[in-house]
Amino acid sequence: MPHVPASQALQRFRVIDLTQVRAGPTCCRQLADWGADVVQVQMPEHMRGDDTLGGQDGSDYQYTHRNKRSITLNLKEPEGIATLKRLIARADVVVENFRPDVKFRLGIDHETLARDNPRLVYASISGFGQTGPLAARPGFDQIAQGMGGLMSVTGLPGDGPMRVGIPIADLCAGIFAAQGILVALLEREVSGQGQFLHTSLLESMVYMMDFQTSRYLIDGEVAVQAGNYHPTSIPTGVYKARDGYMNIAVFGSKIWERFCSILGAPEWITDERYHDKPARSVNRDALNAEINRRLAAQDRAYWVRQFNEGGVACGLINDMREVFEEPQVQHLRMVKEVVSQWQGAQRLVGQPVQLERTPSTIARAAPRRGEHTEEILLELGFAGDDLARMKADGVY
């Protein structure tokens, strides 16, 4: 089956996906979900060393590799590399997340490939960058979370550093790389030239530290763990009602006054311990204890309704089952359905951005290794005899 675009938005572009694990596949999934013809290049079955994400039948793999086609090529064989170059010569984008030296060793670096395809946009994702003292180190999500500062501000004070519950460095690096590719493709429309772009897990984490970076670079303040409470906006965090926990966010003096009124504590507005932001910061623990004591009089549903109706942001803390039972999540139709010929009906989360005229969908389930090899080779102009010989020679 030829390319089945998941959207009309990027259907004119072909992307060669040389990535493994999560950051690179996430980048390519972003492009595939918006209609690009993403060809995932994997090692042949007998050489497989790139099965991650729980294996090809796992739910993680199914989520990450939907909307792609798969070809196997033995990149340890000269003809495998030659075939890959033939594939890339007709492509718009290459994405790789080898260690920085590997692409040069294989002869598939940007400078080499651009000789035959000067319009090629080439994206590299690494752990720590393409150059520098740590460039050759292996990079993994939790390592980047630690080195980028995220773990130092996550968790309860005194409990030691805490990782975030998702591979946020991988995911952000992949999404930033996809954004960089789209920027390069837009620039190519003006210059007619492709270019090399790169990002890393470490860079993505430093960037995602956001206001914590400016607190240090501008104010000289080294952030510490604040647990479930916002480090500068008080009271904002996790609070306990009679039947469980919820989030409340109080930003600004007007909302603070509304919050006090709803909670039945209007006297806090003028109380010298709580009347302004600096005072609430000094007396945070006492204030939080008072808030929890008053919240314990009612269930969460009561407080969520009262606060939101009064203009104070408040919401439940859902587990994954509750997330998908949430009426607003259901209304947004984030869950998409697709049928896999290998696993039957599947439900997967789609893109969080809605383009009204060229929407994204899930047009095909994740492919099996090499499922589209012969189809893609025929598209490149190989004949049936070529395929039989290449198969026998272990090229794919």
GROMACS .gro file of C-alpha atoms in nm:
model
  396
    1MET     CA    1   0.000   0.000   0.000
    2PRO     CA    2   0.149   0.340  -0.091
    3HIS     CA    3   0.174   0.630   0.148
    4VAL     CA    4  -0.155   0.700   0.326
    5PRO     CA    5  -0.125   1.054   0.465
    6ALA     CA    6  -0.265   1.124   0.810
    7SER     CA    7  -0.321   1.488   0.709
    8GLN     CA    8  -0.298   1.697   0.396
    9ALA     CA    9  -0.072   1.946   0.572
   10LEU     CA   10   0.267   1.775   0.513
   11GLN     CA   11   0.177   1.505   0.264
   12ARG     CA   12   0.419   1.639   0.001
   13PHE     CA   13   0.722   1.569   0.221
   14ARG     CA   14   0.914   1.245   0.263
   15VAL     CA   15   1.105   1.186   0.588
   16ILE     CA   16   1.366   0.916   0.642
   17ASP     CA   17   1.356   0.804   1.004
   18LEU     CA   18   1.690   0.657   1.117
   19THR     CA   19   1.607   0.689   1.485
   20GLN     CA   20   1.563   0.457   1.779
   21VAL     CA   21   1.431   0.467   2.136
   22ARG     CA   22   1.209   0.774   2.192
   23ALA     CA   23   1.336   1.125   2.114
   24GLY     CA   24   1.393   1.062   1.744
   25PRO     CA   25   1.082   0.848   1.691
   26THR     CA   26   0.878   1.118   1.867
   27CYS     CA   27   1.010   1.379   1.624
   28CYS     CA   28   0.918   1.162   1.326
   29ARG     CA   29   0.578   1.076   1.470
   30GLN     CA   30   0.500   1.447   1.485
   31LEU     CA   31   0.572   1.478   1.114
   32ALA     CA   32   0.388   1.156   1.027
   33ASP     CA   33   0.078   1.267   1.216
   34TRP     CA   34   0.066   1.578   0.997
   35GLY     CA   35   0.083   1.377   0.678
   36ALA     CA   36   0.452   1.337   0.592
   37ASP     CA   37   0.556   1.008   0.433
   38VAL     CA   38   0.781   0.885   0.714
   39VAL     CA   39   0.989   0.582   0.620
   40GLN     CA   40   1.130   0.412   0.928
   41VAL     CA   41   1.461   0.241   0.850
   42GLN     CA   42   1.537  -0.058   1.074
   43MET     CA   43   1.794  -0.335   1.078
   44PRO     CA   44   1.679  -0.671   0.935
   45GLU     CA   45   1.507  -0.915   1.166
   46HIS     CA   46   1.812  -1.136   1.208
   47MET     CA   47   2.023  -0.836   1.315
   48ARG     CA   48   1.772  -0.656   1.528
   49GLY     CA   49   1.919  -0.466   1.814
   50ASP     CA   50   1.690  -0.165   1.799
   51ASP     CA   51   1.372  -0.304   1.951
   52THR     CA   52   1.286  -0.074   2.237
   53LEU     CA   53   0.969   0.070   2.383
   54GLY     CA   54   0.861  -0.276   2.495
   55GLY     CA   55   0.906  -0.446   2.157
   56GLN     CA   56   0.709  -0.401   1.837
   57ASP     CA   57   0.391  -0.549   1.983
   58GLY     CA   58   0.400  -0.326   2.289
   59SER     CA   59   0.156  -0.040   2.338
   60ASP     CA   60   0.441   0.211   2.365
   61TYR     CA   61   0.581   0.111   2.026
   62GLN     CA   62   0.235   0.117   1.869
   63TYR     CA   63   0.179   0.471   1.995
   64THR     CA   64   0.517   0.607   1.889
   65HIS     CA   65   0.538   0.460   1.540
   66ARG     CA   66   0.187   0.501   1.404
   67ASN     CA   67   0.141   0.663   1.061
   68LYS     CA   68   0.484   0.540   0.941
   69ARG     CA   69   0.605   0.288   0.687
   70SER     CA   70   0.892   0.051   0.767
   71ILE     CA   71   1.184  -0.070   0.557
   72THR     CA   72   1.472  -0.290   0.667
   73LEU     CA   73   1.825  -0.223   0.541
   74ASN     CA   74   2.150  -0.375   0.658
   75LEU     CA   75   2.365  -0.066   0.709
   76LYS     CA   76   2.670  -0.286   0.772
   77GLU     CA   77   2.664  -0.383   0.404
   78PRO     CA   78   2.783  -0.140   0.134
   79GLU     CA   79   2.473  -0.209  -0.074
   80GLY     CA   80   2.256  -0.133   0.227
   81ILE     CA   81   2.421   0.207   0.262
   82ALA     CA   82   2.396   0.264  -0.114
   83THR     CA   83   2.025   0.183  -0.106
   84LEU     CA   84   1.973   0.416   0.187
   85LYS     CA   85   2.146   0.695  -0.003
   86ARG     CA   86   1.923   0.628  -0.302
   87LEU     CA   87   1.623   0.658  -0.072
   88ILE     CA   88   1.753   0.981   0.081
   89ALA     CA   89   1.826   1.135  -0.258
   90ARG     CA   90   1.450   1.155  -0.312
   91ALA     CA   91   1.366   1.266   0.042
   92ASP     CA   92   1.310   1.603   0.202
   93VAL     CA   93   1.419   1.523   0.556
   94VAL     CA   94   1.650   1.285   0.739
   95VAL     CA   95   1.629   1.241   1.116
   96GLU     CA   96   1.893   1.049   1.310
   97ASN     CA   97   1.988   1.006   1.674
   98PHE     CA   98   2.311   0.805   1.650
   99ARG     CA   99   2.604   0.911   1.862
  100PRO     CA  100   2.755   1.209   1.681
  101ASP     CA  101   3.043   1.016   1.517
  102VAL     CA  102   2.833   0.732   1.372
  103LYS     CA  103   2.686   0.923   1.079
  104PHE     CA  104   3.034   1.020   0.961
  105ARG     CA  105   3.158   0.663   0.993
  106LEU     CA  106   2.866   0.540   0.781
  107GLY     CA  107   2.909   0.820   0.528
  108ILE     CA  108   2.555   0.949   0.581
  109ASP     CA  109   2.632   1.285   0.740
  110HIS     CA  110   2.462   1.598   0.608
  111GLU     CA  111   2.756   1.730   0.409
  112THR     CA  112   2.795   1.400   0.223
  113LEU     CA  113   2.426   1.354   0.150
  114ALA     CA  114   2.372   1.717   0.050
  115ARG     CA  115   2.603   1.672  -0.248
  116ASP     CA  116   2.333   1.462  -0.414
  117ASN     CA  117   2.039   1.635  -0.247
  118PRO     CA  118   2.117   2.000  -0.166
  119ARG     CA  119   1.756   2.058  -0.058
  120LEU     CA  120   1.787   1.800   0.220
  121VAL     CA  121   1.694   1.905   0.573
  122TYR     CA  122   1.901   1.691   0.809
  123ALA     CA  123   1.813   1.673   1.180
  124SER     CA  124   2.033   1.518   1.448
  125ILE     CA  125   1.921   1.449   1.804
  126SER     CA  126   2.178   1.356   2.066
  127GLY     CA  127   2.218   1.336   2.439
  128PHE     CA  128   2.445   1.636   2.490
  129GLY     CA  129   2.509   1.804   2.155
  130GLN     CA  130   2.710   1.739   1.840
  131THR     CA  131   3.033   1.888   1.979
  132GLY     CA  132   3.185   1.963   2.318
  133PRO     CA  133   3.340   1.770   2.605
  134LEU     CA  134   3.037   1.542   2.657
  135ALA     CA  135   2.931   1.493   2.295
  136ALA     CA  136   3.041   1.129   2.284
  137ARG     CA  137   2.860   1.029   2.604
  138PRO     CA  138   2.549   0.811   2.580
  139GLY     CA  139   2.244   1.018   2.665
  140PHE     CA  140   1.928   0.899   2.839
  141ASP     CA  141   1.623   1.087   2.956
  142GLN     CA  142   1.681   1.069   3.330
  143ILE     CA  143   2.045   1.170   3.291
  144ALA     CA  144   1.931   1.485   3.108
  145GLN     CA  145   1.660   1.552   3.366
  146GLY     CA  146   1.931   1.555   3.632
  147MET     CA  147   2.196   1.752   3.444
  148GLY     CA  148   1.945   2.005   3.311
  149GLY     CA  149   1.825   2.100   3.659
  150LEU     CA  150   1.474   1.956   3.652
  151MET     CA  151   1.529   1.696   3.923
  152SER     CA  152   1.669   1.959   4.160
  153VAL     CA  153   1.336   2.143   4.170
  154THR     CA  154   1.107   1.838   4.155
  155GLY     CA  155   0.984   1.653   4.464
  156LEU     CA  156   0.933   1.734   4.829
  157PRO     CA  157   1.188   1.947   5.015
  158GLY     CA  158   1.432   1.727   5.200
  159ASP     CA  159   1.345   1.410   5.011
  160GLY     CA  160   1.624   1.441   4.757
  161PRO     CA  161   1.597   1.488   4.379
  162MET     CA  162   1.300   1.341   4.197
  163ARG     CA  163   1.254   1.248   3.832
  164VAL     CA  164   0.943   1.350   3.643
  165GLY     CA  165   0.700   1.065   3.572
  166ILE     CA  166   0.735   1.085   3.193
  167PRO     CA  167   1.047   1.090   2.967
  168ILE     CA  168   1.020   1.464   2.932
  169ALA     CA  169   1.373   1.523   2.798
  170ASP     CA  170   1.319   1.271   2.519
  171LEU     CA  171   0.976   1.407   2.435
  172CYS     CA  172   1.080   1.771   2.434
  173ALA     CA  173   1.392   1.705   2.227
  174GLY     CA  174   1.179   1.522   1.972
  175ILE     CA  175   0.917   1.794   1.955
  176PHE     CA  176   1.182   2.070   1.932
  177ALA     CA  177   1.353   1.880   1.651
  178ALA     CA  178   1.023   1.853   1.464
  179GLN     CA  179   0.971   2.226   1.507
  180GLY     CA  180   1.324   2.291   1.377
  181ILE     CA  181   1.254   2.075   1.073
  182LEU     CA  182   0.938   2.269   0.994
  183VAL     CA  183   1.129   2.599   1.028
  184ALA     CA  184   1.401   2.468   0.793
  185LEU     CA  185   1.142   2.354   0.539
  186LEU     CA  186   0.981   2.699   0.548
  187GLU     CA  187   1.321   2.864   0.498
  188ARG     CA  188   1.395   2.626   0.209
  189GLU     CA  189   1.100   2.774   0.021
  190VAL     CA  190   1.296   3.102   0.011
  191SER     CA  191   1.655   2.986  -0.030
  192GLY     CA  192   1.602   2.659  -0.216
  193GLN     CA  193   1.861   2.501   0.016
  194GLY     CA  194   1.834   2.247   0.292
  195GLN     CA  195   2.043   2.266   0.607
  196PHE     CA  196   2.175   2.077   0.908
  197LEU     CA  197   1.996   2.125   1.240
  198HIS     CA  198   2.051   1.962   1.573
  199THR     CA  199   1.925   1.952   1.929
  200SER     CA  200   1.986   1.739   2.235
  201LEU     CA  201   1.820   1.608   2.547
  202LEU     CA  202   2.034   1.840   2.758
  203GLU     CA  203   1.945   2.150   2.557
  204SER     CA  204   1.576   2.064   2.569
  205MET     CA  205   1.587   2.030   2.947
  206VAL     CA  206   1.773   2.357   3.003
  207TYR     CA  207   1.523   2.535   2.779
  208MET     CA  208   1.226   2.375   2.953
  209MET     CA  209   1.343   2.506   3.289
  210ASP     CA  210   1.187   2.831   3.164
  211PHE     CA  211   1.134   3.084   3.445
  212GLN     CA  212   1.376   2.896   3.668
  213THR     CA  213   1.656   2.989   3.426
  214SER     CA  214   1.569   3.359   3.439
  215ARG     CA  215   1.540   3.345   3.817
  216TYR     CA  216   1.905   3.238   3.818
  217LEU     CA  217   2.049   3.427   3.519
  218ILE     CA  218   1.880   3.758   3.600
  219ASP     CA  219   1.809   3.743   3.973
  220GLY     CA  220   2.089   3.510   4.083
  221GLU     CA  221   1.840   3.284   4.264
  222VAL     CA  222   1.905   2.910   4.269
  223ALA     CA  223   1.567   2.736   4.283
  224VAL     CA  224   1.508   2.450   4.525
  225GLN     CA  225   1.237   2.189   4.563
  226ALA     CA  226   0.895   2.326   4.647
  227GLY     CA  227   0.708   1.996   4.634
  228ASN     CA  228   0.350   2.032   4.518
  229TYR     CA  229   0.346   2.404   4.585
  230HIS     CA  230   0.431   2.674   4.334
  231PRO     CA  231   0.767   2.833   4.426
  232THR     CA  232   0.655   3.194   4.390
  233SER     CA  233   0.273   3.206   4.370
  234ILE     CA  234   0.116   3.136   4.710
  235PRO     CA  235  -0.120   2.962   4.769
  236THR     CA  236  -0.089   2.748   4.458
  237GLY     CA  237  -0.050   2.373   4.479
  238VAL     CA  238  -0.204   2.047   4.600
  239TYR     CA  239  -0.460   2.067   4.879
  240LYS     CA  240  -0.671   1.805   5.052
  241ALA     CA  241  -1.049   1.815   5.072
  242ARG     CA  242  -1.262   1.568   5.269
  243ASP     CA  243  -1.242   1.295   5.005
  244GLY     CA  244  -0.902   1.351   4.846
  245TYR     CA  245  -0.660   1.586   4.676
  246MET     CA  246  -0.705   1.865   4.423
  247ASN     CA  247  -0.509   2.154   4.270
  248ILE     CA  248  -0.582   2.518   4.347
  249ALA     CA  249  -0.406   2.810   4.175
  250VAL     CA  250  -0.422   3.158   4.324
  251PHE     CA  251  -0.243   3.419   4.110
  252GLY     CA  252  -0.269   3.788   4.195
  253SER     CA  253  -0.430   3.994   4.470
  254LYS     CA  254  -0.781   3.998   4.323
  255ILE     CA  255  -0.793   3.621   4.298
  256TRP     CA  256  -0.649   3.595   4.649
  257GLU     CA  257  -0.944   3.798   4.777
  258ARG     CA  258  -1.192   3.577   4.592
  259PHE     CA  259  -1.021   3.267   4.729
  260CYS     CA  260  -1.046   3.395   5.087
  261SER     CA  261  -1.413   3.480   5.045
  262ILE     CA  262  -1.505   3.139   4.898
  263LEU     CA  263  -1.312   2.959   5.169
  264GLY     CA  264  -1.495   3.156   5.438
  265ALA     CA  265  -1.186   3.340   5.557
  266PRO     CA  266  -1.229   3.704   5.451
  267GLU     CA  267  -1.019   3.811   5.748
  268TRP     CA  268  -0.709   3.673   5.573
  269ILE     CA  269  -0.726   3.957   5.323
  270THR     CA  270  -0.607   4.204   5.588
  271ASP     CA  271  -0.422   3.960   5.815
  272GLU     CA  272  -0.060   4.082   5.831
  273ARG     CA  273   0.060   3.721   5.796
  274TYR     CA  274  -0.117   3.670   5.465
  275HIS     CA  275  -0.225   4.005   5.318
  276ASP     CA  276   0.043   4.023   5.047
  277LYS     CA  277   0.267   3.790   4.851
  278PRO     CA  278   0.586   3.834   5.060
  279ALA     CA  279   0.394   3.771   5.382
  280ARG     CA  280   0.230   3.459   5.241
  281SER     CA  281   0.572   3.335   5.130
  282VAL     CA  282   0.716   3.369   5.482
  283ASN     CA  283   0.409   3.206   5.638
  284ARG     CA  284   0.344   2.947   5.366
  285ASP     CA  285   0.331   2.643   5.595
  286ALA     CA  286   0.087   2.799   5.842
  287LEU     CA  287  -0.136   2.922   5.559
  288ASN     CA  288  -0.142   2.583   5.387
  289ALA     CA  289  -0.236   2.411   5.712
  290GLU     CA  290  -0.524   2.656   5.758
  291ILE     CA  291  -0.640   2.603   5.401
  292ASN     CA  292  -0.641   2.223   5.437
  293ARG     CA  293  -0.830   2.246   5.766
  294ARG     CA  294  -1.109   2.447   5.602
  295LEU     CA  295  -1.116   2.235   5.285
  296ALA     CA  296  -1.170   1.920   5.496
  297ALA     CA  297  -1.528   2.031   5.560
  298GLN     CA  298  -1.642   1.945   5.204
  299ASP     CA  299  -1.568   1.700   4.923
  300ARG     CA  300  -1.357   1.791   4.620
  301ALA     CA  301  -1.654   1.824   4.386
  302TYR     CA  302  -1.800   2.096   4.606
  303TRP     CA  303  -1.478   2.297   4.615
  304VAL     CA  304  -1.401   2.255   4.245
  305ARG     CA  305  -1.744   2.393   4.165
  306GLN     CA  306  -1.725   2.677   4.418
  307PHE     CA  307  -1.379   2.794   4.323
  308ASN     CA  308  -1.429   2.779   3.948
  309GLU     CA  309  -1.763   2.956   3.968
  310GLY     CA  310  -1.589   3.222   4.175
  311GLY     CA  311  -1.305   3.270   3.928
  312VAL     CA  312  -1.037   3.075   4.114
  313ALA     CA  313  -0.868   2.799   3.914
  314CYS     CA  314  -0.922   2.458   4.070
  315GLY     CA  315  -0.922   2.102   3.937
  316LEU     CA  316  -0.916   1.735   4.027
  317ILE     CA  317  -0.599   1.526   4.022
  318ASN     CA  318  -0.680   1.238   3.790
  319ASP     CA  319  -0.517   0.901   3.740
  320MET     CA  320  -0.504   0.776   3.379
  321ARG     CA  321  -0.845   0.608   3.398
  322GLU     CA  322  -0.999   0.927   3.530
  323VAL     CA  323  -0.826   1.135   3.261
  324PHE     CA  324  -1.013   0.955   2.986
  325GLU     CA  325  -1.338   0.963   3.183
  326GLU     CA  326  -1.306   1.341   3.216
  327PRO     CA  327  -1.595   1.495   3.016
  328GLN     CA  328  -1.377   1.774   2.877
  329VAL     CA  329  -1.114   1.528   2.751
  330GLN     CA  330  -1.391   1.328   2.584
  331HIS     CA  331  -1.534   1.645   2.430
  332LEU     CA  332  -1.193   1.733   2.282
  333ARG     CA  333  -1.187   1.393   2.106
  334MET     CA  334  -0.820   1.338   2.173
  335VAL     CA  335  -0.854   0.960   2.150
  336LYS     CA  336  -0.833   0.832   1.793
  337GLU     CA  337  -0.913   0.484   1.665
  338VAL     CA  338  -0.717   0.279   1.415
  339VAL     CA  339  -0.718  -0.088   1.312
  340SER     CA  340  -0.390  -0.279   1.307
  341GLN     CA  341  -0.379  -0.585   1.085
  342TRP     CA  342  -0.159  -0.740   1.353
  343GLN     CA  343  -0.338  -0.638   1.671
  344GLY     CA  344  -0.689  -0.537   1.572
  345ALA     CA  345  -0.865  -0.223   1.693
  346GLN     CA  346  -0.655   0.028   1.885
  347ARG     CA  347  -0.721   0.354   2.065
  348LEU     CA  348  -0.437   0.608   2.075
  349VAL     CA  349  -0.401   0.973   2.172
  350GLY     CA  350  -0.382   1.200   1.871
  351GLN     CA  351  -0.220   1.539   1.823
  352PRO     CA  352  -0.302   1.812   2.078
  353VAL     CA  353  -0.319   2.083   1.811
  354GLN     CA  354  -0.631   2.107   1.595
  355LEU     CA  355  -0.600   2.240   1.240
  356GLU     CA  356  -0.955   2.292   1.123
  357ARG     CA  357  -0.892   2.265   0.747
  358THR     CA  358  -0.615   2.003   0.745
  359PRO     CA  359  -0.667   1.800   1.064
  360SER     CA  360  -0.445   1.519   1.182
  361THR     CA  361  -0.570   1.166   1.229
  362ILE     CA  362  -0.420   0.818   1.265
  363ALA     CA  363  -0.429   0.675   0.915
  364ARG     CA  364  -0.239   0.356   0.985
  365ALA     CA  365  -0.118   0.160   1.283
  366ALA     CA  366   0.250   0.110   1.360
  367PRO     CA  367   0.414  -0.116   1.100
  368ARG     CA  368   0.592  -0.441   1.159
  369ARG     CA  369   0.966  -0.441   1.094
  370GLY     CA  370   1.024  -0.423   0.719
  371GLU     CA  371   0.654  -0.441   0.636
  372HIS     CA  372   0.694  -0.198   0.345
  373THR     CA  373   1.047  -0.283   0.232
  374GLU     CA  374   0.965  -0.424  -0.110
  375GLU     CA  375   0.694  -0.166  -0.171
  376ILE     CA  376   0.940   0.119  -0.108
  377LEU     CA  377   1.223  -0.042  -0.307
  378LEU     CA  378   0.989  -0.077  -0.605
  379GLU     CA  379   0.903   0.293  -0.569
  380LEU     CA  380   1.277   0.365  -0.596
  381GLY     CA  381   1.294   0.181  -0.928
  382PHE     CA  382   1.433  -0.156  -0.820
  383ALA     CA  383   1.305  -0.453  -1.020
  384GLY     CA  384   1.171  -0.780  -0.887
  385ASP     CA  385   1.497  -0.960  -0.968
  386ASP     CA  386   1.688  -0.695  -0.774
  387LEU     CA  387   1.469  -0.754  -0.469
  388ALA     CA  388   1.522  -1.130  -0.476
  389ARG     CA  389   1.900  -1.090  -0.503
  390MET     CA  390   1.914  -0.822  -0.230
  391LYS     CA  391   1.708  -1.041   0.000
  392ALA     CA  392   1.936  -1.338  -0.060
  393ASP     CA  393   2.244  -1.122   0.000
  394GLY     CA  394   2.112  -0.995   0.331
  395VAL     CA  395   2.077  -0.633   0.218
  396TYR     CA  396   1.731  -0.618   0.376
   0.00000   0.00000   0.00000
